Amino acid sequence: MKIILDLLLLLLIIIYSYLESLVKVFIPQRRKSVAGEIVLITGAGHGIGRQTAYEFAKRKSRLVLWDINKHGVEETAAECRKLGATTHVFVVDCSNREEIYSSVNQVKKEVGDVTIVVNNAGTIYPADLLSTKDEEITRTFEVNILGHFWITKALLPSMIRRNHGHIVTVASVCGHGVIPYLIPYCSSKFAAVGFHRALTSELEALGKTGIKTSCLCPVFVNTGFTKNPSTRIWPVLETDEVVRSLIDGILTDKKMIFVPSYINISLTIERFFSFALYQVEEVPFYYYFDESLHQE
């Protein structure tokens, strides 16, 4: 009897998800304006960070762009200025806590209080656990999750005072399911999803309803760091497709942004039936990575 009730519950969840998507097609959600908002984007020198900067520039936001790559972030800034956006560039290593705090203080003095932050900087080292260097594991966590803590801690006080802001966590579908040969990356993304959920809950408990949170969870994205990326089931996403979903989620205050959106249903089904998600030989999500991939 219990399994029948559980199956009915699963069916209701799937039907609800499809109906919700259908309603959104005919009744678009109201989108907020981000004109004049001070937007800090980490990892803005390429990929998702760069495209996100372009989209905010088109919407007349004031941009603060961070990246460890000076050449890349300056290229992004130049294009944003062509789009009419006031843009400030900072070369920042998001694995370095003191550098983060120092840069945030500099931003406050030179630009003002950040009202939207997109924690996008990330790194990845595909290899089996025993072949992964200790320093690669450390750096993965320093960039992919600890950097989120330091940046958010530095920016949150001004948001709380105004009860206004938006904190965006760029995670991954790997924060909900696992892939072999990416143990540090998956672990850091699980932490990023947990960070988003816990932060969202804490802000609600504090009554800071004016501070919004969003978490981006795409499947594999072709950011140019992998040669001939391929998957057996899920599509390989292009950066502009992911960023369109991200911007739409930010403007509608969506808490969890899956790309493609149907991944949410797939994950629900997989969790429900307890498929061999943790068995290496099954290769969950059917991802195949080239060893030349080092950053996202």
Tab-separated table of C-alpha atoms in Angstrom:
chain	number	residue	atom	x	y	z
A	1	MET	CA	0.000	0.000	0.000
A	2	LYS	CA	2.792	2.419	0.894
A	3	ILE	CA	4.516	1.967	-2.478
A	4	ILE	CA	1.229	2.721	-4.249
A	5	LEU	CA	0.772	5.916	-2.249
A	6	ASP	CA	4.378	6.902	-2.977
A	7	LEU	CA	3.856	6.302	-6.698
A	8	LEU	CA	0.725	8.435	-6.645
A	9	LEU	CA	2.633	11.203	-4.879
A	10	LEU	CA	5.381	11.033	-7.502
A	11	LEU	CA	2.786	11.209	-10.275
A	12	LEU	CA	1.220	14.278	-8.678
A	13	ILE	CA	4.635	15.966	-8.451
A	14	ILE	CA	5.286	15.316	-12.147
A	15	ILE	CA	1.829	16.534	-13.188
A	16	TYR	CA	2.222	19.655	-11.049
A	17	SER	CA	5.612	20.416	-12.602
A	18	TYR	CA	4.229	20.138	-16.127
A	19	LEU	CA	1.146	22.228	-15.287
A	20	GLU	CA	3.366	24.894	-13.694
A	21	SER	CA	5.464	25.073	-16.866
A	22	LEU	CA	2.339	25.246	-19.018
A	23	VAL	CA	0.870	28.089	-16.977
A	24	LYS	CA	4.111	30.060	-17.290
A	25	VAL	CA	3.900	29.802	-21.078
A	26	PHE	CA	0.529	31.576	-21.154
A	27	ILE	CA	0.918	33.765	-18.050
A	28	PRO	CA	4.513	35.083	-17.992
A	29	GLN	CA	5.849	35.990	-14.578
A	30	ARG	CA	6.464	39.633	-13.751
A	31	ARG	CA	10.110	40.626	-14.161
A	32	LYS	CA	11.866	43.124	-11.949
A	33	SER	CA	14.113	45.906	-13.189
A	34	VAL	CA	17.849	45.742	-12.484
A	35	ALA	CA	18.636	49.151	-13.994
A	36	GLY	CA	21.010	51.054	-11.725
A	37	GLU	CA	21.723	48.032	-9.505
A	38	ILE	CA	25.399	47.457	-8.668
A	39	VAL	CA	26.091	43.909	-9.867
A	40	LEU	CA	29.243	42.006	-8.899
A	41	ILE	CA	30.046	38.998	-11.092
A	42	THR	CA	32.938	36.660	-10.289
A	43	GLY	CA	34.596	34.633	-13.015
A	44	ALA	CA	33.566	37.339	-15.490
A	45	GLY	CA	36.499	36.782	-17.844
A	46	HIS	CA	34.862	34.001	-19.859
A	47	GLY	CA	31.935	31.604	-20.173
A	48	ILE	CA	28.842	32.045	-18.020
A	49	GLY	CA	30.306	35.017	-16.145
A	50	ARG	CA	31.068	36.923	-19.345
A	51	GLN	CA	27.652	36.318	-20.915
A	52	THR	CA	25.931	37.226	-17.647
A	53	ALA	CA	27.811	40.527	-17.608
A	54	TYR	CA	26.603	41.274	-21.146
A	55	GLU	CA	22.985	40.639	-20.154
A	56	PHE	CA	23.184	42.921	-17.128
A	57	ALA	CA	24.910	45.560	-19.261
A	58	LYS	CA	21.973	45.483	-21.692
A	59	ARG	CA	19.679	46.109	-18.729
A	60	LYS	CA	21.610	49.225	-17.620
A	61	SER	CA	23.094	47.771	-14.440
A	62	ARG	CA	26.350	49.104	-13.010
A	63	LEU	CA	28.904	46.319	-13.263
A	64	VAL	CA	31.748	45.168	-11.029
A	65	LEU	CA	33.643	42.391	-12.793
A	66	TRP	CA	36.053	40.051	-11.020
A	67	ASP	CA	38.349	37.454	-12.522
A	68	ILE	CA	41.805	36.076	-11.918
A	69	ASN	CA	42.507	36.509	-15.646
A	70	LYS	CA	43.235	40.207	-16.272
A	71	HIS	CA	43.098	39.961	-20.066
A	72	GLY	CA	39.817	38.048	-20.089
A	73	VAL	CA	37.982	40.312	-17.659
A	74	GLU	CA	39.156	43.446	-19.470
A	75	GLU	CA	37.795	42.050	-22.736
A	76	THR	CA	34.451	41.473	-21.039
A	77	ALA	CA	34.482	44.990	-19.594
A	78	ALA	CA	35.241	46.561	-22.971
A	79	GLU	CA	32.199	44.906	-24.530
A	80	CYS	CA	29.993	45.885	-21.571
A	81	ARG	CA	31.046	49.507	-21.979
A	82	LYS	CA	30.102	49.322	-25.664
A	83	LEU	CA	26.657	48.253	-24.479
A	84	GLY	CA	26.479	51.427	-22.382
A	85	ALA	CA	27.152	50.028	-18.929
A	86	THR	CA	29.361	51.658	-16.311
A	87	THR	CA	31.910	48.930	-15.640
A	88	HIS	CA	34.650	48.452	-13.047
A	89	VAL	CA	37.294	45.748	-13.308
A	90	PHE	CA	39.132	44.000	-10.466
A	91	VAL	CA	41.655	41.171	-10.759
A	92	VAL	CA	40.751	38.890	-7.854
A	93	ASP	CA	41.686	35.340	-6.887
A	94	CYS	CA	38.457	33.914	-5.439
A	95	SER	CA	40.401	31.244	-3.560
A	96	ASN	CA	42.087	33.928	-1.435
A	97	ARG	CA	39.966	35.118	1.500
A	98	GLU	CA	42.044	38.188	2.326
A	99	GLU	CA	42.112	39.244	-1.310
A	100	ILE	CA	38.319	38.913	-1.454
A	101	TYR	CA	37.787	41.046	1.664
A	102	SER	CA	40.256	43.668	0.447
A	103	SER	CA	38.620	43.833	-2.986
A	104	VAL	CA	35.123	44.156	-1.500
A	105	ASN	CA	36.304	47.116	0.591
A	106	GLN	CA	37.788	48.673	-2.523
A	107	VAL	CA	34.529	48.181	-4.418
A	108	LYS	CA	32.567	49.862	-1.611
A	109	LYS	CA	34.891	52.890	-1.697
A	110	GLU	CA	35.105	53.255	-5.473
A	111	VAL	CA	31.665	52.079	-6.629
A	112	GLY	CA	29.250	51.665	-3.715
A	113	ASP	CA	27.336	48.874	-2.021
A	114	VAL	CA	26.790	45.819	-4.215
A	115	THR	CA	23.097	44.911	-4.488
A	116	ILE	CA	23.359	41.824	-6.715
A	117	VAL	CA	26.187	39.290	-6.573
A	118	VAL	CA	26.637	36.383	-8.975
A	119	ASN	CA	29.042	33.891	-7.372
A	120	ASN	CA	30.113	32.238	-10.601
A	121	ALA	CA	33.878	31.617	-10.348
A	122	GLY	CA	34.650	27.913	-10.352
A	123	THR	CA	37.290	25.315	-11.093
A	124	ILE	CA	37.303	21.622	-11.978
A	125	TYR	CA	39.958	18.892	-12.177
A	126	PRO	CA	38.646	15.694	-13.810
A	127	ALA	CA	40.477	12.632	-12.512
A	128	ASP	CA	39.945	9.636	-10.270
A	129	LEU	CA	40.361	10.422	-6.585
A	130	LEU	CA	43.794	8.819	-6.178
A	131	SER	CA	45.146	10.725	-9.176
A	132	THR	CA	43.824	14.064	-7.965
A	133	LYS	CA	46.504	16.161	-6.296
A	134	ASP	CA	45.899	17.414	-2.769
A	135	GLU	CA	46.299	21.031	-3.867
A	136	GLU	CA	43.700	20.504	-6.612
A	137	ILE	CA	41.184	19.250	-4.051
A	138	THR	CA	41.937	22.214	-1.787
A	139	ARG	CA	41.623	24.751	-4.587
A	140	THR	CA	38.346	23.221	-5.797
A	141	PHE	CA	36.760	23.856	-2.408
A	142	GLU	CA	38.417	27.258	-1.952
A	143	VAL	CA	36.993	28.557	-5.237
A	144	ASN	CA	33.734	26.613	-5.627
A	145	ILE	CA	32.333	27.088	-2.134
A	146	LEU	CA	34.569	28.850	0.412
A	147	GLY	CA	34.792	31.869	-1.890
A	148	HIS	CA	30.992	32.071	-1.767
A	149	PHE	CA	31.146	32.305	2.017
A	150	TRP	CA	33.735	35.098	2.086
A	151	ILE	CA	32.059	37.147	-0.661
A	152	THR	CA	28.587	36.782	0.829
A	153	LYS	CA	29.778	37.598	4.368
A	154	ALA	CA	31.436	40.757	3.058
A	155	LEU	CA	28.435	41.945	1.028
A	156	LEU	CA	25.508	40.813	3.155
A	157	PRO	CA	25.596	43.497	5.909
A	158	SER	CA	24.708	46.345	3.519
A	159	MET	CA	21.956	44.214	1.949
A	160	ILE	CA	20.512	43.478	5.398
A	161	ARG	CA	20.522	47.168	6.347
A	162	ARG	CA	18.478	47.994	3.261
A	163	ASN	CA	16.563	44.705	3.144
A	164	HIS	CA	17.385	44.695	-0.549
A	165	GLY	CA	19.632	42.524	-2.697
A	166	HIS	CA	20.009	39.306	-4.647
A	167	ILE	CA	22.588	36.553	-4.045
A	168	VAL	CA	23.132	34.139	-6.924
A	169	THR	CA	24.959	30.847	-6.429
A	170	VAL	CA	26.218	29.172	-9.585
A	171	ALA	CA	26.258	25.466	-8.745
A	172	SER	CA	25.578	22.498	-11.049
A	173	VAL	CA	23.363	19.483	-11.507
A	174	CYS	CA	26.387	17.789	-9.905
A	175	GLY	CA	25.170	19.392	-6.691
A	176	HIS	CA	22.183	17.032	-6.781
A	177	GLY	CA	23.671	13.872	-8.319
A	178	VAL	CA	27.157	12.458	-8.681
A	179	ILE	CA	29.593	11.636	-11.467
A	180	PRO	CA	32.682	9.420	-11.219
A	181	TYR	CA	36.110	11.009	-11.669
A	182	LEU	CA	34.790	14.321	-10.324
A	183	ILE	CA	34.601	13.676	-6.594
A	184	PRO	CA	35.975	17.063	-5.404
A	185	TYR	CA	33.882	18.967	-7.946
A	186	CYS	CA	30.650	17.134	-7.099
A	187	SER	CA	31.307	17.518	-3.378
A	188	SER	CA	31.909	21.252	-3.731
A	189	LYS	CA	28.721	21.685	-5.769
A	190	PHE	CA	26.677	19.744	-3.208
A	191	ALA	CA	28.082	22.226	-0.687
A	192	ALA	CA	27.124	25.151	-2.948
A	193	VAL	CA	23.525	23.923	-3.215
A	194	GLY	CA	23.436	23.455	0.559
A	195	PHE	CA	24.851	26.943	1.055
A	196	HIS	CA	22.090	28.412	-1.123
A	197	ARG	CA	19.317	26.534	0.670
A	198	ALA	CA	20.608	27.302	4.166
A	199	LEU	CA	21.181	30.977	3.331
A	200	THR	CA	17.678	31.236	1.867
A	201	SER	CA	16.215	29.722	5.027
A	202	GLU	CA	18.233	31.999	7.304
A	203	LEU	CA	17.199	35.165	5.446
A	204	GLU	CA	13.566	34.096	5.736
A	205	ALA	CA	14.029	33.460	9.473
A	206	LEU	CA	15.502	36.959	9.825
A	207	GLY	CA	12.524	38.438	8.001
A	208	LYS	CA	14.730	39.844	5.222
A	209	THR	CA	12.232	39.160	2.455
A	210	GLY	CA	13.753	41.879	0.287
A	211	ILE	CA	16.952	39.854	-0.180
A	212	LYS	CA	16.396	37.248	-2.870
A	213	THR	CA	18.431	34.135	-3.604
A	214	SER	CA	18.838	32.010	-6.732
A	215	CYS	CA	20.855	28.871	-7.444
A	216	LEU	CA	21.820	27.911	-11.014
A	217	CYS	CA	22.134	24.160	-11.684
A	218	PRO	CA	22.895	23.379	-15.337
A	219	VAL	CA	24.053	20.106	-16.844
A	220	PHE	CA	27.387	20.139	-18.679
A	221	VAL	CA	28.141	23.509	-20.300
A	222	ASN	CA	30.452	23.991	-23.271
A	223	THR	CA	32.639	26.824	-21.993
A	224	GLY	CA	35.525	26.115	-24.346
A	225	PHE	CA	37.760	24.307	-21.838
A	226	THR	CA	36.886	20.811	-23.063
A	227	LYS	CA	37.820	19.312	-26.410
A	228	ASN	CA	34.825	17.699	-28.117
A	229	PRO	CA	32.514	17.537	-25.080
A	230	SER	CA	29.764	14.933	-25.355
A	231	THR	CA	27.075	13.218	-23.283
A	232	ARG	CA	24.990	10.168	-24.004
A	233	ILE	CA	21.630	11.503	-22.785
A	234	TRP	CA	21.709	15.134	-21.649
A	235	PRO	CA	22.452	17.881	-24.145
A	236	VAL	CA	25.722	19.779	-24.027
A	237	LEU	CA	24.564	23.308	-23.313
A	238	GLU	CA	25.913	26.468	-24.872
A	239	THR	CA	26.718	29.370	-22.579
A	240	ASP	CA	24.109	31.744	-24.000
A	241	GLU	CA	21.316	29.200	-23.386
A	242	VAL	CA	22.327	28.790	-19.738
A	243	VAL	CA	22.610	32.538	-19.202
A	244	ARG	CA	19.165	33.176	-20.681
A	245	SER	CA	17.712	30.832	-18.076
A	246	LEU	CA	19.843	32.401	-15.345
A	247	ILE	CA	18.765	35.962	-16.155
A	248	ASP	CA	15.134	34.908	-16.426
A	249	GLY	CA	15.425	33.241	-12.999
A	250	ILE	CA	17.031	36.302	-11.427
A	251	LEU	CA	14.452	38.703	-12.854
A	252	THR	CA	11.589	36.512	-11.591
A	253	ASP	CA	13.268	35.734	-8.211
A	254	LYS	CA	13.351	32.004	-8.924
A	255	LYS	CA	15.134	30.109	-6.155
A	256	MET	CA	16.335	27.011	-8.047
A	257	ILE	CA	17.156	27.276	-11.753
A	258	PHE	CA	17.677	23.967	-13.539
A	259	VAL	CA	18.915	23.979	-17.134
A	260	PRO	CA	17.259	22.241	-18.938
A	261	SER	CA	14.231	22.731	-16.688
A	262	TYR	CA	13.120	19.098	-16.987
A	263	ILE	CA	16.236	18.010	-15.054
A	264	ASN	CA	14.270	18.754	-11.872
A	265	ILE	CA	11.734	16.055	-12.765
A	266	SER	CA	14.468	13.607	-13.775
A	267	LEU	CA	16.235	14.070	-10.445
A	268	THR	CA	12.972	13.584	-8.565
A	269	ILE	CA	12.330	10.316	-10.377
A	270	GLU	CA	15.892	9.095	-9.828
A	271	ARG	CA	15.766	9.876	-6.117
A	272	PHE	CA	12.372	8.237	-5.778
A	273	PHE	CA	13.310	4.953	-7.416
A	274	SER	CA	16.807	4.884	-5.919
A	275	PHE	CA	18.460	4.036	-9.201
A	276	ALA	CA	22.136	3.061	-9.129
A	277	LEU	CA	23.096	6.691	-8.789
A	278	TYR	CA	26.159	6.023	-6.665
A	279	GLN	CA	27.571	3.103	-8.655
A	280	VAL	CA	30.575	4.135	-10.668
A	281	GLU	CA	29.993	1.578	-13.417
A	282	GLU	CA	26.613	3.123	-14.239
A	283	VAL	CA	28.172	6.574	-14.942
A	284	PRO	CA	25.242	8.706	-13.650
A	285	PHE	CA	24.097	11.401	-16.081
A	286	TYR	CA	26.288	9.690	-18.726
A	287	TYR	CA	28.922	12.413	-18.778
A	288	TYR	CA	32.253	12.007	-20.513
A	289	PHE	CA	35.013	14.526	-19.859
A	290	ASP	CA	38.214	15.255	-21.707
A	291	GLU	CA	41.272	15.457	-19.453
A	292	SER	CA	42.080	18.889	-20.864
A	293	LEU	CA	39.200	20.451	-18.889
A	294	HIS	CA	40.531	22.507	-15.991
A	295	GLN	CA	38.090	25.379	-15.409
A	296	GLU	CA	34.433	26.070	-15.981
